[in-house]
């Protein structure tokens, strides 16, 4: 089943192969303003936390031999996060807590160290719950907005201050004693250690940073007790999103110890956040919190009968294949609707940014009239039950939880 999923993330077969539905999160409406909320703000005591699973993503194999060979990346594990949400009528705020035994902060003097970080992704189009943006940074015609926060050391320039006087070496200042101490304090005060960025994108390599101030967001990370707490506050509505009723979001975290960056991360599927007091979107809620009704065992048989493993690596014991995306972990971060669409309409979402020239003899797609057309067979001829069984099987392919 060539190119069954234009996505390519891998998750190992969960021991339980459970098809547990992802929980919906209730965002409590509060009167306190949330635009400057922090992880230790008292208002979080009103919120209800839910456990959200974050699954290792390997959509496109990282071109980094050292990173790929790390034991933690050879057999990646899923990670649990505690997530809560609030809204005040104008802004929505999320608090994400996850365990991380090592605090990795991006150094500004090293190109071989990597930081811990987290991101929250919002869907730019939600009208049809069955065709949400591709979970990996969106897809053509299905944009996403990504809020990214990383832990980093203080950076003194460029900080936008155009303050040349405080960029010189302290030993060249010509001042001593108290005056030098005052100079050092001024330099420290000018430093920037907030790596907070907002992007809009329609797939890999399409992310574009929003720099015009049109998104008024605030995010931060704090480390304590072997874990991170990440907060994000952003408007419910701007030119990129209109969040109401039931809001689909996805959360990602990076671990610097694992040389995590780009696709080496843990990612949740689209999860639903219901805004308290607003009419929920029943269709969206059902789509994001209901599992496939298919039969896993029959789905495995059907996948084999239709030759899926001829191109895809289906399970961890199968050999690696470059003919098509690996599916060994695909059940963790993919929705039922996405899996179904990928089977019957393989060209609906072709992973943006994938370089077909990397494997010229086995291209995953062709260019036809300027559009990417998957080389996978269109399995729209399969009967509905068979498709649902295959979807159920693929949803069972998940990494073990650490």
Short mmCIF file of C-alpha atoms in Angstrom, two decimals:
data_model
loop_
_atom_site.label_atom_id
_atom_site.label_comp_id
_atom_site.label_asym_id
_atom_site.label_seq_id
_atom_site.Cartn_x
_atom_site.Cartn_y
_atom_site.Cartn_z
CA UNK A 1 0.00 0.00 0.00
CA UNK A 2 2.33 2.52 -1.37
CA UNK A 3 2.10 5.82 0.25
CA UNK A 4 -0.78 4.81 2.34
CA UNK A 5 -0.07 7.78 4.47
CA UNK A 6 1.65 10.69 3.10
CA UNK A 7 2.65 11.28 6.63
CA UNK A 8 5.37 9.25 7.99
CA UNK A 9 5.63 9.10 11.57
CA UNK A 10 6.46 6.07 13.42
CA UNK A 11 5.15 4.74 16.61
CA UNK A 12 5.85 1.30 17.85
CA UNK A 13 3.18 -1.21 18.43
CA UNK A 14 1.78 -0.47 21.82
CA UNK A 15 1.80 -3.39 24.16
CA UNK A 16 -1.88 -3.03 24.65
CA UNK A 17 -2.64 -1.98 21.10
CA UNK A 18 -5.35 -0.01 22.81
CA UNK A 19 -7.67 2.16 20.80
CA UNK A 20 -8.38 4.47 23.69
CA UNK A 21 -9.97 7.68 22.57
CA UNK A 22 -8.15 10.93 23.15
CA UNK A 23 -9.73 12.98 25.94
CA UNK A 24 -11.48 16.27 25.32
CA UNK A 25 -10.27 19.18 27.44
CA UNK A 26 -12.65 21.70 28.94
CA UNK A 27 -11.43 25.29 28.91
CA UNK A 28 -13.01 26.95 31.93
CA UNK A 29 -14.16 30.52 31.39
CA UNK A 30 -12.62 32.87 33.94
CA UNK A 31 -12.91 36.56 34.69
CA UNK A 32 -9.20 37.07 35.18
CA UNK A 33 -7.34 38.42 32.12
CA UNK A 34 -5.14 35.74 30.56
CA UNK A 35 -2.92 37.75 28.24
CA UNK A 36 -0.02 37.71 30.72
CA UNK A 37 -0.72 34.42 32.50
CA UNK A 38 2.25 32.43 33.86
CA UNK A 39 2.68 28.82 34.93
CA UNK A 40 2.41 29.78 38.60
CA UNK A 41 -0.63 32.05 38.20
CA UNK A 42 -3.26 31.29 40.84
CA UNK A 43 -6.03 31.05 38.26
CA UNK A 44 -4.72 27.66 37.13
CA UNK A 45 -6.08 26.19 40.36
CA UNK A 46 -9.53 26.45 38.73
CA UNK A 47 -8.53 24.42 35.69
CA UNK A 48 -8.92 20.70 35.17
CA UNK A 49 -5.92 18.86 33.79
CA UNK A 50 -6.20 16.00 31.33
CA UNK A 51 -3.54 13.50 30.34
CA UNK A 52 -2.56 13.88 26.71
CA UNK A 53 -0.27 11.40 24.99
CA UNK A 54 2.59 12.73 22.92
CA UNK A 55 3.95 10.29 20.38
CA UNK A 56 7.36 10.16 18.70
CA UNK A 57 7.19 11.54 15.21
CA UNK A 58 9.47 10.47 12.42
CA UNK A 59 7.49 11.75 9.49
CA UNK A 60 10.58 12.29 7.42
CA UNK A 61 13.76 10.56 8.48
CA UNK A 62 16.13 13.10 9.96
CA UNK A 63 19.27 13.68 7.94
CA UNK A 64 21.47 13.37 11.02
CA UNK A 65 23.26 10.06 11.50
CA UNK A 66 24.32 10.82 15.07
CA UNK A 67 20.83 11.83 16.18
CA UNK A 68 19.22 8.88 14.44
CA UNK A 69 21.59 6.44 16.12
CA UNK A 70 20.83 7.53 19.67
CA UNK A 71 19.11 4.65 21.49
CA UNK A 72 16.34 7.02 22.57
CA UNK A 73 15.62 7.77 18.91
CA UNK A 74 16.04 4.22 17.60
CA UNK A 75 13.30 3.04 19.94
CA UNK A 76 11.43 6.21 20.83
CA UNK A 77 8.79 6.20 23.52
CA UNK A 78 5.52 8.04 23.88
CA UNK A 79 5.33 10.63 26.63
CA UNK A 80 2.51 11.78 28.89
CA UNK A 81 1.69 15.44 29.35
CA UNK A 82 -0.78 17.13 31.65
CA UNK A 83 -2.73 19.80 29.81
CA UNK A 84 -5.23 22.40 31.05
CA UNK A 85 -6.95 25.28 29.30
CA UNK A 86 -8.74 28.50 30.29
CA UNK A 87 -10.34 31.35 28.38
CA UNK A 88 -11.50 34.82 29.34
CA UNK A 89 -13.67 35.73 26.38
CA UNK A 90 -10.81 37.31 24.48
CA UNK A 91 -7.88 34.96 24.97
CA UNK A 92 -7.31 31.26 25.41
CA UNK A 93 -4.49 29.97 27.62
CA UNK A 94 -2.91 26.53 27.83
CA UNK A 95 -0.65 25.05 30.48
CA UNK A 96 1.36 21.98 29.45
CA UNK A 97 3.39 19.96 31.97
CA UNK A 98 5.73 17.15 30.96
CA UNK A 99 8.55 15.19 32.58
CA UNK A 100 12.11 15.76 31.40
CA UNK A 101 15.00 14.56 33.55
CA UNK A 102 17.52 16.91 31.95
CA UNK A 103 17.26 20.65 31.48
CA UNK A 104 18.64 21.50 28.05
CA UNK A 105 19.02 25.17 27.27
CA UNK A 106 20.12 26.35 23.84
CA UNK A 107 23.63 27.75 23.95
CA UNK A 108 24.43 30.72 21.74
CA UNK A 109 28.04 29.61 21.37
CA UNK A 110 27.39 26.04 20.20
CA UNK A 111 25.90 24.63 17.03
CA UNK A 112 25.86 21.04 18.30
CA UNK A 113 23.68 21.41 21.36
CA UNK A 114 19.90 21.49 21.31
CA UNK A 115 17.28 22.84 23.62
CA UNK A 116 14.10 21.60 25.19
CA UNK A 117 10.99 23.23 23.84
CA UNK A 118 7.30 22.97 23.21
CA UNK A 119 4.78 24.08 20.62
CA UNK A 120 1.02 24.44 20.34
CA UNK A 121 -0.56 24.11 16.91
CA UNK A 122 -3.98 25.48 15.94
CA UNK A 123 -5.90 24.53 12.83
CA UNK A 124 -6.55 27.40 10.45
CA UNK A 125 -9.50 25.62 8.86
CA UNK A 126 -12.04 23.65 10.89
CA UNK A 127 -15.24 23.81 8.86
CA UNK A 128 -15.11 20.11 7.97
CA UNK A 129 -13.80 18.04 10.92
CA UNK A 130 -12.90 15.13 8.64
CA UNK A 131 -10.35 17.16 6.70
CA UNK A 132 -8.36 19.01 9.31
CA UNK A 133 -4.83 20.13 8.38
CA UNK A 134 -2.15 17.46 8.28
CA UNK A 135 -0.86 17.04 11.82
CA UNK A 136 2.71 17.78 10.75
CA UNK A 137 2.55 21.55 10.25
CA UNK A 138 -0.48 21.58 8.01
CA UNK A 139 -0.93 20.81 4.36
CA UNK A 140 -1.72 22.56 1.12
CA UNK A 141 -4.95 24.49 1.51
CA UNK A 142 -5.16 23.50 5.17
CA UNK A 143 -3.02 25.99 7.10
CA UNK A 144 -1.98 25.89 10.73
CA UNK A 145 -0.61 28.41 13.22
CA UNK A 146 2.27 27.14 15.36
CA UNK A 147 3.40 28.80 18.60
CA UNK A 148 6.96 27.69 19.40
CA UNK A 149 8.84 28.26 22.66
CA UNK A 150 12.37 27.04 23.33
CA UNK A 151 14.65 27.26 26.36
CA UNK A 152 17.70 29.31 25.58
CA UNK A 153 20.54 31.22 27.18
CA UNK A 154 20.64 34.96 27.23
CA UNK A 155 21.41 36.51 23.89
CA UNK A 156 22.74 40.04 23.85
CA UNK A 157 22.55 40.87 20.18
CA UNK A 158 20.81 41.21 17.95
CA UNK A 159 18.10 42.31 20.33
CA UNK A 160 16.71 45.14 18.30
CA UNK A 161 17.95 47.82 20.69
CA UNK A 162 20.66 49.11 18.36
CA UNK A 163 22.68 49.76 21.48
CA UNK A 164 26.27 49.63 20.27
CA UNK A 165 27.72 50.99 23.51
CA UNK A 166 26.86 47.84 25.42
CA UNK A 167 28.04 45.36 22.82
CA UNK A 168 31.74 45.89 23.44
CA UNK A 169 33.92 43.60 25.56
CA UNK A 170 33.81 44.70 29.21
CA UNK A 171 37.61 44.81 29.25
CA UNK A 172 37.50 47.54 26.62
CA UNK A 173 35.08 49.78 28.42
CA UNK A 174 37.69 51.86 30.22
CA UNK A 175 35.69 51.78 33.42
CA UNK A 176 36.44 49.98 36.67
CA UNK A 177 34.96 49.14 40.04
CA UNK A 178 31.44 50.39 40.56
CA UNK A 179 31.20 51.79 37.06
CA UNK A 180 32.14 48.40 35.58
CA UNK A 181 29.58 46.68 37.80
CA UNK A 182 26.95 49.10 36.52
CA UNK A 183 28.02 48.37 32.94
CA UNK A 184 27.69 44.60 33.54
CA UNK A 185 24.25 45.09 35.06
CA UNK A 186 23.14 47.14 32.08
CA UNK A 187 24.35 44.49 29.64
CA UNK A 188 22.54 41.78 31.60
CA UNK A 189 19.35 43.82 31.58
CA UNK A 190 19.48 44.19 27.81
CA UNK A 191 19.82 40.45 27.22
CA UNK A 192 17.05 38.50 25.60
CA UNK A 193 16.45 34.90 26.63
CA UNK A 194 12.94 34.49 25.30
CA UNK A 195 12.81 32.31 22.19
CA UNK A 196 9.14 32.72 21.35
CA UNK A 197 8.02 32.57 17.76
CA UNK A 198 4.76 32.20 15.88
CA UNK A 199 4.52 30.63 12.44
CA UNK A 200 1.90 30.03 9.81
CA UNK A 201 2.37 27.07 7.50
CA UNK A 202 0.87 24.62 5.07
CA UNK A 203 3.36 21.78 5.52
CA UNK A 204 7.01 21.00 6.04
CA UNK A 205 9.40 23.71 4.95
CA UNK A 206 6.55 26.13 4.48
CA UNK A 207 6.56 27.61 7.99
CA UNK A 208 6.78 31.38 7.85
CA UNK A 209 7.33 33.42 10.97
CA UNK A 210 4.66 36.02 11.68
CA UNK A 211 6.59 39.19 12.42
CA UNK A 212 4.08 41.92 11.72
CA UNK A 213 2.58 41.84 15.20
CA UNK A 214 -0.75 40.54 13.97
CA UNK A 215 -0.68 37.72 16.57
CA UNK A 216 -0.56 39.01 20.15
CA UNK A 217 0.60 35.91 22.01
CA UNK A 218 2.70 35.19 25.06
CA UNK A 219 4.47 31.95 25.96
CA UNK A 220 7.06 30.82 28.48
CA UNK A 221 8.76 27.74 29.94
CA UNK A 222 9.81 27.05 33.53
CA UNK A 223 11.78 24.06 34.79
CA UNK A 224 11.39 22.46 38.22
CA UNK A 225 11.28 18.99 39.78
CA UNK A 226 12.55 17.21 36.66
CA UNK A 227 9.93 18.63 34.40
CA UNK A 228 8.81 21.59 32.33
CA UNK A 229 5.73 23.75 32.51
CA UNK A 230 4.90 25.62 29.34
CA UNK A 231 2.27 28.32 29.05
CA UNK A 232 0.70 29.94 26.02
CA UNK A 233 -1.82 32.73 25.79
CA UNK A 234 -3.20 33.92 22.45
CA UNK A 235 -6.34 35.67 21.15
CA UNK A 236 -9.37 33.57 20.38
CA UNK A 237 -9.65 35.37 17.06
CA UNK A 238 -7.25 37.00 14.68
CA UNK A 239 -6.64 36.89 10.97
CA UNK A 240 -5.34 33.30 11.19
CA UNK A 241 -7.82 31.50 13.47
CA UNK A 242 -11.32 31.90 14.88
CA UNK A 243 -11.52 29.72 17.99
CA UNK A 244 -14.97 28.94 19.29
CA UNK A 245 -17.04 26.02 20.51
CA UNK A 246 -14.72 23.06 20.08
CA UNK A 247 -11.11 23.93 19.25
CA UNK A 248 -8.70 21.36 17.74
CA UNK A 249 -5.13 21.77 18.98
CA UNK A 250 -1.98 19.69 18.83
CA UNK A 251 0.98 19.83 21.24
CA UNK A 252 4.62 18.96 20.62
CA UNK A 253 7.66 18.79 22.90
CA UNK A 254 11.36 18.53 22.11
CA UNK A 255 14.12 17.03 24.26
CA UNK A 256 17.56 18.55 23.72
CA UNK A 257 19.28 15.51 25.23
CA UNK A 258 17.90 13.45 22.33
CA UNK A 259 19.19 16.10 19.89
CA UNK A 260 15.56 16.95 19.40
CA UNK A 261 14.64 19.54 16.82
CA UNK A 262 12.44 19.67 13.75
CA UNK A 263 10.90 16.21 13.35
CA UNK A 264 12.65 14.58 16.32
CA UNK A 265 9.92 15.34 18.78
CA UNK A 266 6.86 13.98 20.55
CA UNK A 267 3.55 15.07 19.09
CA UNK A 268 -0.07 14.69 20.08
CA UNK A 269 -2.85 14.06 17.59
CA UNK A 270 -5.47 16.75 17.15
CA UNK A 271 -7.25 16.98 20.50
CA UNK A 272 -10.49 18.81 21.26
CA UNK A 273 -10.80 21.73 23.67
CA UNK A 274 -14.36 22.67 24.53
CA UNK A 275 -14.86 26.29 25.54
CA UNK A 276 -17.11 26.21 28.60
CA UNK A 277 -20.41 28.00 28.06
CA UNK A 278 -20.20 27.85 24.28
CA UNK A 279 -22.01 25.38 22.07
CA UNK A 280 -19.63 22.57 21.36
CA UNK A 281 -19.09 21.32 17.83
CA UNK A 282 -20.51 17.82 18.12
CA UNK A 283 -19.09 16.70 14.80
CA UNK A 284 -15.61 17.94 15.68
CA UNK A 285 -15.78 16.42 19.15
CA UNK A 286 -16.88 13.08 17.76
CA UNK A 287 -14.18 13.12 15.13
CA UNK A 288 -11.39 13.79 17.63
CA UNK A 289 -12.55 11.65 20.50
CA UNK A 290 -14.06 8.59 18.82
CA UNK A 291 -11.97 5.64 17.75
CA UNK A 292 -12.38 3.48 14.72
CA UNK A 293 -15.07 0.84 14.97
CA UNK A 294 -13.13 -1.51 12.73
CA UNK A 295 -11.61 -4.84 13.65
CA UNK A 296 -7.85 -4.68 14.28
CA UNK A 297 -7.13 -8.33 13.45
CA UNK A 298 -9.14 -8.20 10.23
CA UNK A 299 -7.47 -4.91 9.39
CA UNK A 300 -4.04 -6.46 9.72
CA UNK A 301 -5.08 -9.25 7.39
CA UNK A 302 -6.52 -6.76 4.91
CA UNK A 303 -3.37 -4.63 4.97
CA UNK A 304 -1.28 -7.70 4.17
CA UNK A 305 -3.69 -8.89 1.48
CA UNK A 306 -3.55 -5.51 -0.24
CA UNK A 307 0.22 -5.41 -0.16
CA UNK A 308 0.66 -2.45 2.16
CA UNK A 309 3.97 -3.78 3.44
CA UNK A 310 5.27 -3.95 -0.08
CA UNK A 311 6.11 -0.27 0.21
CA UNK A 312 5.50 0.70 3.83
CA UNK A 313 7.26 -0.43 6.96
CA UNK A 314 4.18 -1.43 8.91
CA UNK A 315 5.48 -2.74 12.20
CA UNK A 316 8.78 -2.35 14.02
CA UNK A 317 9.86 -5.88 13.03
CA UNK A 318 9.42 -5.08 9.34
CA UNK A 319 12.48 -3.91 7.38
CA UNK A 320 12.93 -0.21 6.77
CA UNK A 321 11.59 0.86 3.40
CA UNK A 322 12.28 3.97 1.38
CA UNK A 323 9.46 3.29 -1.04
CA UNK A 324 6.93 5.00 1.18
CA UNK A 325 6.49 6.43 4.67
CA UNK A 326 6.95 4.12 7.60
CA UNK A 327 3.69 3.44 9.39
CA UNK A 328 5.06 1.65 12.41
CA UNK A 329 3.98 4.41 14.83
CA UNK A 330 1.33 6.12 12.76
CA UNK A 331 -1.61 5.35 15.06
CA UNK A 332 -0.47 7.68 17.81
CA UNK A 333 -0.66 11.03 16.15
CA UNK A 334 -3.02 10.41 13.25
CA UNK A 335 -6.76 10.80 13.41
CA UNK A 336 -9.17 8.18 12.14
CA UNK A 337 -10.35 10.56 9.45
CA UNK A 338 -6.83 11.22 8.23
CA UNK A 339 -6.03 7.52 8.00
CA UNK A 340 -9.26 6.84 6.14
CA UNK A 341 -8.65 9.69 3.72
CA UNK A 342 -5.07 8.51 3.07
CA UNK A 343 -6.34 5.07 2.03
CA UNK A 344 -9.12 6.13 -0.31
CA UNK A 345 -7.65 9.45 -1.47
CA UNK A 346 -3.86 9.11 -1.21
CA UNK A 347 -3.24 12.36 -3.07
CA UNK A 348 -5.45 14.42 -0.75
CA UNK A 349 -2.47 15.14 1.50
CA UNK A 350 1.00 14.57 0.11
CA UNK A 351 3.59 15.39 2.72
CA UNK A 352 4.73 18.88 1.80
CA UNK A 353 8.43 19.51 1.77
CA UNK A 354 9.52 15.96 1.10
CA UNK A 355 12.35 15.93 -1.38
CA UNK A 356 11.49 13.31 -3.99
CA UNK A 357 15.00 13.65 -5.39
CA UNK A 358 16.35 12.08 -2.19
CA UNK A 359 15.17 8.73 -3.56
CA UNK A 360 14.90 9.36 -7.27
CA UNK A 361 14.26 5.71 -8.09
CA UNK A 362 11.35 5.46 -5.68
CA UNK A 363 9.56 8.79 -5.72
CA UNK A 364 6.59 9.07 -3.39
CA UNK A 365 4.76 11.39 -5.73
CA UNK A 366 4.75 12.80 -9.24
CA UNK A 367 4.11 16.36 -10.34
CA UNK A 368 1.03 16.60 -12.53
CA UNK A 369 -0.24 19.99 -13.67
CA UNK A 370 1.73 21.59 -10.88
CA UNK A 371 0.29 19.39 -8.15
CA UNK A 372 1.77 16.53 -6.20
CA UNK A 373 0.07 13.26 -6.99
CA UNK A 374 0.85 10.31 -4.75
CA UNK A 375 2.28 7.22 -6.39
CA UNK A 376 0.25 5.10 -4.00
CA UNK A 377 -2.62 3.09 -5.41
CA UNK A 378 -6.01 4.65 -4.84
CA UNK A 379 -7.77 2.16 -2.59
CA UNK A 380 -11.15 3.75 -3.01
CA UNK A 381 -12.38 0.47 -4.48
CA UNK A 382 -12.21 -1.27 -1.10
CA UNK A 383 -15.51 -1.80 0.65
CA UNK A 384 -16.27 0.34 3.69
CA UNK A 385 -15.76 -2.42 6.25
CA UNK A 386 -12.34 -3.30 4.89
CA UNK A 387 -11.26 0.34 5.00
CA UNK A 388 -12.48 0.71 8.59
CA UNK A 389 -10.68 -2.48 9.60
CA UNK A 390 -7.41 -1.22 8.12
CA UNK A 391 -7.90 2.12 9.87
CA UNK A 392 -8.45 0.33 13.18
CA UNK A 393 -5.26 -1.66 12.63
CA UNK A 394 -3.23 1.44 11.82
CA UNK A 395 -4.63 3.22 14.88
CA UNK A 396 -3.26 0.37 16.98
CA UNK A 397 0.32 1.09 15.84
CA UNK A 398 1.69 3.18 18.67
CA UNK A 399 4.93 3.52 20.57
CA UNK A 400 5.25 2.25 24.09
CA UNK A 401 4.83 4.84 26.81
CA UNK A 402 7.96 5.80 28.74
#
